Coordinates of C-alpha atoms and ligand atoms in Angstrom, one line a residue:
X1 CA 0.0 0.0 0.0
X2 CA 1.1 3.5 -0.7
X3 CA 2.1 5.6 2.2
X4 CA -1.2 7.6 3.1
X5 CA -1.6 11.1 3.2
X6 CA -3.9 11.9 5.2
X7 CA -6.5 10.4 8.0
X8 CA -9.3 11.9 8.5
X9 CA -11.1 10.8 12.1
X10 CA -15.0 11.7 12.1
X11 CA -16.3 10.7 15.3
X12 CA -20.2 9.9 15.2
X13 CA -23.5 9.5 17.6
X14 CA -26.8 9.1 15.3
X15 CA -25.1 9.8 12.3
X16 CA -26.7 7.1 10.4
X17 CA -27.8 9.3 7.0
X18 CA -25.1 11.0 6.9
X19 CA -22.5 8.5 6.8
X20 CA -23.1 8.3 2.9
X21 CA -22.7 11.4 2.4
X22 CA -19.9 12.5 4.1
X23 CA -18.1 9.7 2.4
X24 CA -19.0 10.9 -1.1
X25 CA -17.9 14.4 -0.6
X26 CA -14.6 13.2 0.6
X27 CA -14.3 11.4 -2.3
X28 CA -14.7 13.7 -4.7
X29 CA -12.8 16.6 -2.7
X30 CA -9.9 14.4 -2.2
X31 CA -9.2 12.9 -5.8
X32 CA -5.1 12.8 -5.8
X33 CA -4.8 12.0 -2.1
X34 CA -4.4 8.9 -0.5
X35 CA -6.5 8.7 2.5
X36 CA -7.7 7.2 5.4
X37 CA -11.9 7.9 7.1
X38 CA -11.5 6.8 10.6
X39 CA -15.1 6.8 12.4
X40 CA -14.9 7.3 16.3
X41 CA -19.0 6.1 17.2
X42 CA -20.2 5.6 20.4
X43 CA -22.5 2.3 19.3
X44 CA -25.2 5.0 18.5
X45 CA -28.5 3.9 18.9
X46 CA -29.5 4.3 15.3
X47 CA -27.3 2.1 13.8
X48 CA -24.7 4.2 12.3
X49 CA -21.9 1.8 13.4
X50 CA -23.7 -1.3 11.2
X51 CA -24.0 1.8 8.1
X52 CA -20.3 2.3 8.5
X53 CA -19.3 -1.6 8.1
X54 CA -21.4 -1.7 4.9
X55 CA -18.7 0.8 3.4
X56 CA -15.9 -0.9 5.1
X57 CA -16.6 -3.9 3.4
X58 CA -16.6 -1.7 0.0
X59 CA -13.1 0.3 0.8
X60 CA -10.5 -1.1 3.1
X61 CA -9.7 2.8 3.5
X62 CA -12.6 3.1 6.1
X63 CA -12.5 2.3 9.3
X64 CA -14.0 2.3 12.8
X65 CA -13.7 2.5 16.0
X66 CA -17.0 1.4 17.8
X67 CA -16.8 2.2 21.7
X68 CA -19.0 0.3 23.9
X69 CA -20.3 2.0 27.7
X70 CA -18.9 5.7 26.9
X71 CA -19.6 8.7 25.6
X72 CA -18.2 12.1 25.0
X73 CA -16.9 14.1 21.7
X74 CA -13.4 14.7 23.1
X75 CA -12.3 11.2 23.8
X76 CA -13.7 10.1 20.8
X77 CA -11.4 12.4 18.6
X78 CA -8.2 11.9 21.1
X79 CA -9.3 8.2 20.4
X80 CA -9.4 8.2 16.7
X81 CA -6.3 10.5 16.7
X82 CA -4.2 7.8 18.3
X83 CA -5.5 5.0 16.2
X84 CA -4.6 7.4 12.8
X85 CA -2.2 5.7 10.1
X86 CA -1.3 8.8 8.3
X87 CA 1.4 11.8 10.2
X88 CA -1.6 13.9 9.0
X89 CA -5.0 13.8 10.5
X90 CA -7.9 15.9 9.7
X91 CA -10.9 16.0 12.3
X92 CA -14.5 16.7 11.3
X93 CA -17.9 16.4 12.2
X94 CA -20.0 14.0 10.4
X95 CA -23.0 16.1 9.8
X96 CA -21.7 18.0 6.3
X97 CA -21.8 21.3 8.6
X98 CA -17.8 21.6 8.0
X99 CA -16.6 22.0 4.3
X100 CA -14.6 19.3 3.2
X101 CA -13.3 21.0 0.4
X102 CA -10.8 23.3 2.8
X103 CA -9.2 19.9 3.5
X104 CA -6.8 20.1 0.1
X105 CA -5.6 24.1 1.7
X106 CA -5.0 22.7 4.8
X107 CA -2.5 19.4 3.4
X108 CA -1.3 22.5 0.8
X109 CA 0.1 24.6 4.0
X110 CA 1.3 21.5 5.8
X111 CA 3.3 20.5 2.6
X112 CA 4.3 24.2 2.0
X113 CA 6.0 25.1 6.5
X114 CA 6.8 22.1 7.3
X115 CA 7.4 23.3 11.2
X116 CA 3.4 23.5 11.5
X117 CA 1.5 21.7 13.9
X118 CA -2.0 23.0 13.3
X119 CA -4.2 24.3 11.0
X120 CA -7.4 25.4 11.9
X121 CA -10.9 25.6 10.2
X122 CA -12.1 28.7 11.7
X123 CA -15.5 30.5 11.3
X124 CA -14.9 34.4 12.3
X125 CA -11.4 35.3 10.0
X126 CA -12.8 37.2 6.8
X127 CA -13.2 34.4 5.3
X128 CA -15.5 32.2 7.5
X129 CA -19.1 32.5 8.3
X130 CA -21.3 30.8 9.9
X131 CA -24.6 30.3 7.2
X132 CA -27.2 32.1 7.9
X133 CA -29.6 30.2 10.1
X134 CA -27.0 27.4 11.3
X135 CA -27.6 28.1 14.4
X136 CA -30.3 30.0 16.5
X137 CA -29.0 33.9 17.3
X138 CA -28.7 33.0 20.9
X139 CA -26.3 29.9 20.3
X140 CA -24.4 32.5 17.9
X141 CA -23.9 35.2 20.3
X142 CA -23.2 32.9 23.3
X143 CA -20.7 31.2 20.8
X144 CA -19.2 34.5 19.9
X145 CA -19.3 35.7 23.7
X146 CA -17.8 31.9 25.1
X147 CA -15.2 32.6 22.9
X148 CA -13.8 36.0 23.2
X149 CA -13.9 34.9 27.2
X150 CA -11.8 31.7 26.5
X151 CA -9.1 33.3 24.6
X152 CA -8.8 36.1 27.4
X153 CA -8.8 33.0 30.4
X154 CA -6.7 30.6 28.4
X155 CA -4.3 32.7 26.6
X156 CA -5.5 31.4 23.4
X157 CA -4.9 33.7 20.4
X158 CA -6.8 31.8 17.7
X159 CA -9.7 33.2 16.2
X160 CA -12.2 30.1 16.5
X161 CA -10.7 27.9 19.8
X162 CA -14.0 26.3 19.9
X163 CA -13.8 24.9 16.4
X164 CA -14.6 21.3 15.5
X165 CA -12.6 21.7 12.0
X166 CA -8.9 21.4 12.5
X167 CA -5.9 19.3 11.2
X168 CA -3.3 18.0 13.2
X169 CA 0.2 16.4 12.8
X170 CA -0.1 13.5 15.0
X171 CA 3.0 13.5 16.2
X172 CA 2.7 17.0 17.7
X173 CA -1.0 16.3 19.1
X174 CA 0.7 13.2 20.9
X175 CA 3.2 15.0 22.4
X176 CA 0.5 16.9 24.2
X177 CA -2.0 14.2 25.0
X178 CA -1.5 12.9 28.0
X179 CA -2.8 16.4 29.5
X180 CA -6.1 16.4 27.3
X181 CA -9.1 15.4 29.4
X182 CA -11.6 13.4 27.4
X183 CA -14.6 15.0 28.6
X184 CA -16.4 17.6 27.4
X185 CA -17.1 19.1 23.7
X186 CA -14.1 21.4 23.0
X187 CA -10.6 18.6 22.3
X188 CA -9.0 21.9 20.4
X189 CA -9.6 24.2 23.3
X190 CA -8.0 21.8 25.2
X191 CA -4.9 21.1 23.2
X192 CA -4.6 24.8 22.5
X193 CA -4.4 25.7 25.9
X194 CA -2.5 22.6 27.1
X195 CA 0.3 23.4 24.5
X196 CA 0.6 26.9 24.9
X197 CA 3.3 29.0 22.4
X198 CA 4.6 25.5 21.7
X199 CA 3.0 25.0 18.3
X200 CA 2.6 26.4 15.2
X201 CA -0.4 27.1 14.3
X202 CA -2.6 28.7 11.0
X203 CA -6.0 29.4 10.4
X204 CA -8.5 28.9 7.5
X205 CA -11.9 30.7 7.3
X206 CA -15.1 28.4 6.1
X207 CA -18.6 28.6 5.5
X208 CA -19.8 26.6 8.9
X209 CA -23.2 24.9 6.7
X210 CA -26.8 24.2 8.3
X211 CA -27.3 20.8 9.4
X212 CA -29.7 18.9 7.3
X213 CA -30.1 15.6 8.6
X214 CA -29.5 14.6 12.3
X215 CA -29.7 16.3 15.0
X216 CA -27.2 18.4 17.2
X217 CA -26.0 17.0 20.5
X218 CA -24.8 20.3 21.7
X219 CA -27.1 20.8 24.7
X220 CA -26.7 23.0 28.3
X221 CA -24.6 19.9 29.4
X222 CA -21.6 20.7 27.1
X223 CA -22.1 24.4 28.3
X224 CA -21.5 23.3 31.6
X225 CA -18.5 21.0 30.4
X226 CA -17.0 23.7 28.6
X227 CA -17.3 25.8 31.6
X228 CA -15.4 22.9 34.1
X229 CA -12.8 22.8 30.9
X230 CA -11.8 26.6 31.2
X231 CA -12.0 26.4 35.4
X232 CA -9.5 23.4 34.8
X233 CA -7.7 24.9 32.7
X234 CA -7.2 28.2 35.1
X235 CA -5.9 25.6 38.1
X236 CA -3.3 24.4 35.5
X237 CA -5.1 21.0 35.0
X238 CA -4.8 19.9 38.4
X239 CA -8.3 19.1 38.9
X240 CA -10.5 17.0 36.2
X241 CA -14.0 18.5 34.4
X242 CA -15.6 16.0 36.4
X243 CA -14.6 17.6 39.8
X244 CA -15.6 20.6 38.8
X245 CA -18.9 19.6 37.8
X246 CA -19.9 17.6 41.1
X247 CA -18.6 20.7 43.0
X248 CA -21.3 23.0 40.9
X249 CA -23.9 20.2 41.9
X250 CA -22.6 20.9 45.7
X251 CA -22.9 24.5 45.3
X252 CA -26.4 24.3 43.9
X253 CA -27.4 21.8 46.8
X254 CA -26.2 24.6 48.9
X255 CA -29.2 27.0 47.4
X256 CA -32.0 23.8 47.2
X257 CA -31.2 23.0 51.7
X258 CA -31.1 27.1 51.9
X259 CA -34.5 27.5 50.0
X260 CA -36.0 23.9 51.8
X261 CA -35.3 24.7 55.1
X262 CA -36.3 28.3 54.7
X263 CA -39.9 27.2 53.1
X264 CA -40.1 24.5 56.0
X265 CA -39.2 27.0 59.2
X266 CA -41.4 29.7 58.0
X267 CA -44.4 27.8 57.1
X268 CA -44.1 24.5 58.9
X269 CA -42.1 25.8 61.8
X270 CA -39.7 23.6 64.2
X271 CA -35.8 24.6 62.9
X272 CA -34.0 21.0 63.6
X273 CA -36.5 19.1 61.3
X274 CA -36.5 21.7 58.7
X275 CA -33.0 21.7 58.5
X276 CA -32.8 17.8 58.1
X277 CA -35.5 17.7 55.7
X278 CA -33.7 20.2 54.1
X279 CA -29.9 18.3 54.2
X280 CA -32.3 15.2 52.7
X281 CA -33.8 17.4 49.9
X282 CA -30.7 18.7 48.7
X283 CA -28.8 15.3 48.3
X284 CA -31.3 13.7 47.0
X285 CA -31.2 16.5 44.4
X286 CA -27.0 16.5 44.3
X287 CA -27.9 13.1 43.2
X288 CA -30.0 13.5 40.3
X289 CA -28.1 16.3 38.9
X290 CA -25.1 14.1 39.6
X291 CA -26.7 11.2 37.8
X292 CA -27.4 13.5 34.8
X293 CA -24.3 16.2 34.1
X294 CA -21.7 14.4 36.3
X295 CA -21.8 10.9 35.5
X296 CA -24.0 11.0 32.5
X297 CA -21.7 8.3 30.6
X298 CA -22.1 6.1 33.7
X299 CA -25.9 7.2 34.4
X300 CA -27.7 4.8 36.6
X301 CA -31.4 3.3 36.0
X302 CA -34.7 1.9 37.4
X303 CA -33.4 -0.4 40.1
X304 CA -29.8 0.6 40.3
X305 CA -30.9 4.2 40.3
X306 CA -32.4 3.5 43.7
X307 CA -29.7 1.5 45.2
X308 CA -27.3 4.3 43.7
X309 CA -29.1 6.9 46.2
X310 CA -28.6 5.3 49.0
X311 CA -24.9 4.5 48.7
X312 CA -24.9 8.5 47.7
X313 CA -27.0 9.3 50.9
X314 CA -24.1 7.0 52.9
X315 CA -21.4 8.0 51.3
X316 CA -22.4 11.8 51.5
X317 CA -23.4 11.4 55.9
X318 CA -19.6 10.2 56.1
X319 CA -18.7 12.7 53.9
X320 CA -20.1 15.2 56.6
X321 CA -18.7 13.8 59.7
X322 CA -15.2 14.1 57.3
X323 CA -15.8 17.6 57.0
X324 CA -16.8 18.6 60.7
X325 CA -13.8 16.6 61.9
X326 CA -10.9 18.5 60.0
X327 CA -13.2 21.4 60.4
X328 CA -13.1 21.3 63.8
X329 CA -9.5 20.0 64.5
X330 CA -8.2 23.3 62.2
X331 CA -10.4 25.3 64.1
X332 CA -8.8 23.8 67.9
X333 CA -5.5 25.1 65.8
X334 CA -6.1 28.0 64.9
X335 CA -9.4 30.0 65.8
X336 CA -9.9 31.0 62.1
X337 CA -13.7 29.9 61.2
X338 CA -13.5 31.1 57.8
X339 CA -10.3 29.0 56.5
X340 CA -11.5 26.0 58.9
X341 CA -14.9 25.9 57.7
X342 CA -13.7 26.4 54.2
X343 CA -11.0 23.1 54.1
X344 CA -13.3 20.9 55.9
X345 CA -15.8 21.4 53.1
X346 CA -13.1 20.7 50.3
X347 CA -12.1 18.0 52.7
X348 CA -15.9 16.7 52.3
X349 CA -16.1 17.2 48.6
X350 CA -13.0 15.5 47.6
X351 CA -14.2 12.6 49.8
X352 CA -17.6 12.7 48.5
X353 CA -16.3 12.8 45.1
X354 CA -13.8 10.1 45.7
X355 CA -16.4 7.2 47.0
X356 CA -19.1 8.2 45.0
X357 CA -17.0 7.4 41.8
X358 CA -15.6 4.6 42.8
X359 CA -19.0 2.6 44.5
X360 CA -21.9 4.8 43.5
X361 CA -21.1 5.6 40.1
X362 CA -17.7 3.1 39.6
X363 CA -17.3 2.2 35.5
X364 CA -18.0 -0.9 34.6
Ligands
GDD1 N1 -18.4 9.6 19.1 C1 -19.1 10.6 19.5 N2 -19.5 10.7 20.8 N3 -19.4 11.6 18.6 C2 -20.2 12.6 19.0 C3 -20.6 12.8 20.4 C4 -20.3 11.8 21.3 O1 -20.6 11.8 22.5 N4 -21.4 13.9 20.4 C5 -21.3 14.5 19.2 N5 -20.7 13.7 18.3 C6 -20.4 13.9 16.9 C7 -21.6 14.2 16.1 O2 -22.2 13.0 15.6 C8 -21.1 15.0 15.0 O3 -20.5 14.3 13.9 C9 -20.0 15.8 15.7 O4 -19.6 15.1 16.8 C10 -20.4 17.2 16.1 O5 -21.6 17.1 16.9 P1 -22.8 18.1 16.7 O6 -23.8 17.7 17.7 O7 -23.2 18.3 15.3 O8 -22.1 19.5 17.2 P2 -22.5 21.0 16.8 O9 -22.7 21.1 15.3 O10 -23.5 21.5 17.7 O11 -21.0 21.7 17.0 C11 -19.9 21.3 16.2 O12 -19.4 22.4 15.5 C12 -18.9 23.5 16.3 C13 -18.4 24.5 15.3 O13 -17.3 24.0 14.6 C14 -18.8 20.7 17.1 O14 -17.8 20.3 16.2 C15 -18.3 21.8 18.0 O15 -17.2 21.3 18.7 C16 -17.9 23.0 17.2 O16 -17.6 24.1 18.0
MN2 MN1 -23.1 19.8 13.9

C-alpha cells in the first residue's frame, strides 16, 4: 500500500444518514490523495456503526472504531487521533456542517511550513461565516461571547478555539495528550491551551453549513462541560472537568437545603427538622443532577438508580462527619472559622467525590 496522506477521524453519535454522504464528498474533494476515514461512534443507537461496516466492506480505507459504555466528543477524537495511520490527520464532524473542500488548503500549508502543527478551520477570519440560520441567534452570540472569554482566560490567540474543524500532525498532538481530558465538547480548546506558544499554528476561514439531517447533540450539558474545561484549565489541569462539575452540583445543593429549610421554618415551623428535611432534599437532588451532568456516561437506571441513592446518601453522611472533623481539629488550631470551615468542606467534597465514583457511580 502506498504511504497515506492523510486520515481523517469523524467521530459519530446518530449519524446514520449521513454517513453516505460525508463519504462521497470526501471522495470527490480528495481525488489525488491517498486517504484514510477513521469513524470514532459511540455504538449510537440508530445504527450508524452497522452503516459504516457496509462501506468498510466496500473500501479497506474506512475504518471504525466502535466504543462500547462511553460517551463524550473529546475522547472520541483523542481516540481516533491515536488510532490514525497517516502523520496527517484531519478531524470533522459527520453532519456535512464543515466544508470538506478546505481539507486540500490545509495538506497544501502543511506541505508548504513544514514546522506547522496545526491548522485550523475557523469561522470568524474574513473568510468564514457561519450560514445564515445554522444556528439560532442566541447559540451565535453565546458562541461569539464563550469565545472572546476563553481566549482572554486561556491565553488562546486563535480566532475560532472552539472549532470542531482542524488538522493535526499527529505526532505534535501526541506530544501533548497525556494532558487532554476526554470530557467535554471542545478537544481543540484543550490542546490549545495545554500546548501553549509550543506550536505552530494557522488558520482557514469556512462557510460553517446548516445541518440537514441529524440532530445536534450540543445541549446546556456541554455548556457546563465547557465551563469545568476553562475552570480546569485556570488551576493548570490539576483538577478534572468531572470535579468541577460535582462541586457546581454541591454549590447548587447549597441553594435547594437554603431555600427547603427556609420554606419548612417559616411555614411548617420547628428549625431542627427543617434543616434535616432540608440536608435530605438537597442530596437527593445533588444526586439526580449528579446522575445527569456528572456521571451522565455512567448514568444509573430503574433499580440501580435506587440502590445508587442510598450508597450517595451513605457516602455523603460520612462525607459530613469528614468535613466537621478537619473542620473542627483546624479550628482547635487556629481559631480562624473562615479558612476552617472552608477546608473541611473541600475535605468533604474530595471525599464525596472520591467514594461516590468509585462505588456509587464506579465504570463498569
Ligand atoms: N463519538 C461521539 N460521541 N461523537 C459525538 C458525540 C459523542 O458523544 N457527540 C457528538 N458527536 C459527533 C456528532 O455526531 C457530529 O459528527 C460531531 O460530533 C459534532 O456534533 P454536533 O452535535 O453536530 O455538534 P455541533 O454542530 O453543535 O457543534 C460542532 O461544530 C462546532 C463549530 O465548529 C462541534 O464540532 C463543535 O465542537 C464545534 O464548536
Ligand atoms: Mn453539527
Amino acid at each position: 500500500m502506498n504511504k497515506l496522506n492523510l486520515s481523517i477521524v469523524i467521530p459519530t453519535y446518530n449519524e446514520r444518514d449521513n454517513i453516505s454522504k460525508i463519504l462521497e464528498k470526501l471522495e470527490s474533494s480528495l481525488k489525488n490523495i491517498k486517504y484514510e476515514v477513521v469513524f470514532v461512534d459511540d455504538n449510537s443507537p440508530d445504527g450508524t456503526s452497522e452503516e459504516i461496516e457496509v462501506f468498510m466492506k466496500k473500501s479497506q480505507n474506512v475504518k471504525l472504531i466502535r466504543r462500547v459504555g462511553r460517551r463524550g466528543l473529546s475522547g472520541a477524537i483523542i481516540e481516533g487521533i491515536f488510532a490514525s495511520n497517516a502523520s496527517l490527520v484531519g478531524v470533522m464532524d459527520c453532519d456535512l456542517q464543515h466544508d470538506e473542500s478546505k481539507l486540500l488548503e490545509m495538506l497544501a500549508l502543511f506541505k508548504k511550513n513544514t514546522s506547522l502543527d496545526l491548522v485550523i478551520g475557523s469561522r470568524f477570519t474574513e473568510d468564514g461565516e457561519i450560514s445564515h440560520g445554522a444556528f439560532s441567534k442566541v447559540r451565535e452570540v453565546a458562541s461569539k461571547t464563550i469565545t472572546i472569554i476563553i481566549k482572554k482566560l486561556l491565553y488562546i490567540n486563535s480566532t475560532d478555539p472552539l472549532s470542531g474543524f482542524f488538522m493535526v500532525k499527529k505526532d505534535s498532538f501526541l506530544a501533548h495528550s497525556k494532558k487532554l481530558q476526554t470530557q467535554g465538547f471542545k478537544v481543540l480548546a484543550d490542546f490549545l491551551a495545554v500546548s501553549r506558544h509550543n506550536i505552530d499554528v494557522k488558520e482557514i476561514g469556512y462557510k460553517f453549513k446548516n445541518r440537514v439531517l441529524g440532530e445536534s447533540k450540543m445541549s446546556l450539558l456541554t455548556g457546563l462541560e465547557l465551563i469545568s474545561l476553562v475552570l480546569s484549565q485556570i488551576f493548570g489541569g490539576k483538577v478534572s472537568i468531572k470535579f468541577i462539575l460535582f462541586c457546581m452540583v454541591g454549590v447548587s445543593g447549597i441553594f435547594v437545603q437554603l431555600a427547603t429549610t427556609g420554606f419548612l421554618y417559616f411555614f411548617v415551623n420547628g428549625f431542627s427538622t427543617s434543616q434535616t428535611v432540608g440536608i435530605l432534599v438537597a442530596m437527593t437532588s445533588n444526586y439526580f443532577l449528579n446522575n445527569y451532568i456528572t456521571f451522565q456516561e455512567r448514568k444509573l437506571k430503574s433499580i440501580a438508580l435506587l440502590q445508587g441513592l442510598f450508597s450517595f446518601y451513605l457516602i455523603c453522611s460520612l462525607g459530613a462527619f469528614a468535613n466537621i472533623a478537619v473542620a473542627t481539629y483546624l479550628f482547635s488550631l487556629s481559631s480562624n472559622w473562615l479558612v476552617s470551615s472552608f477546608v473541611g468542606a473541600v475535605f468533604g467534597a474530595v471525599w464525596n467525590f472520591t467514594l461516590s465514583s468509585n462505588f456509587t457511580w464506579k465504570s463498569k
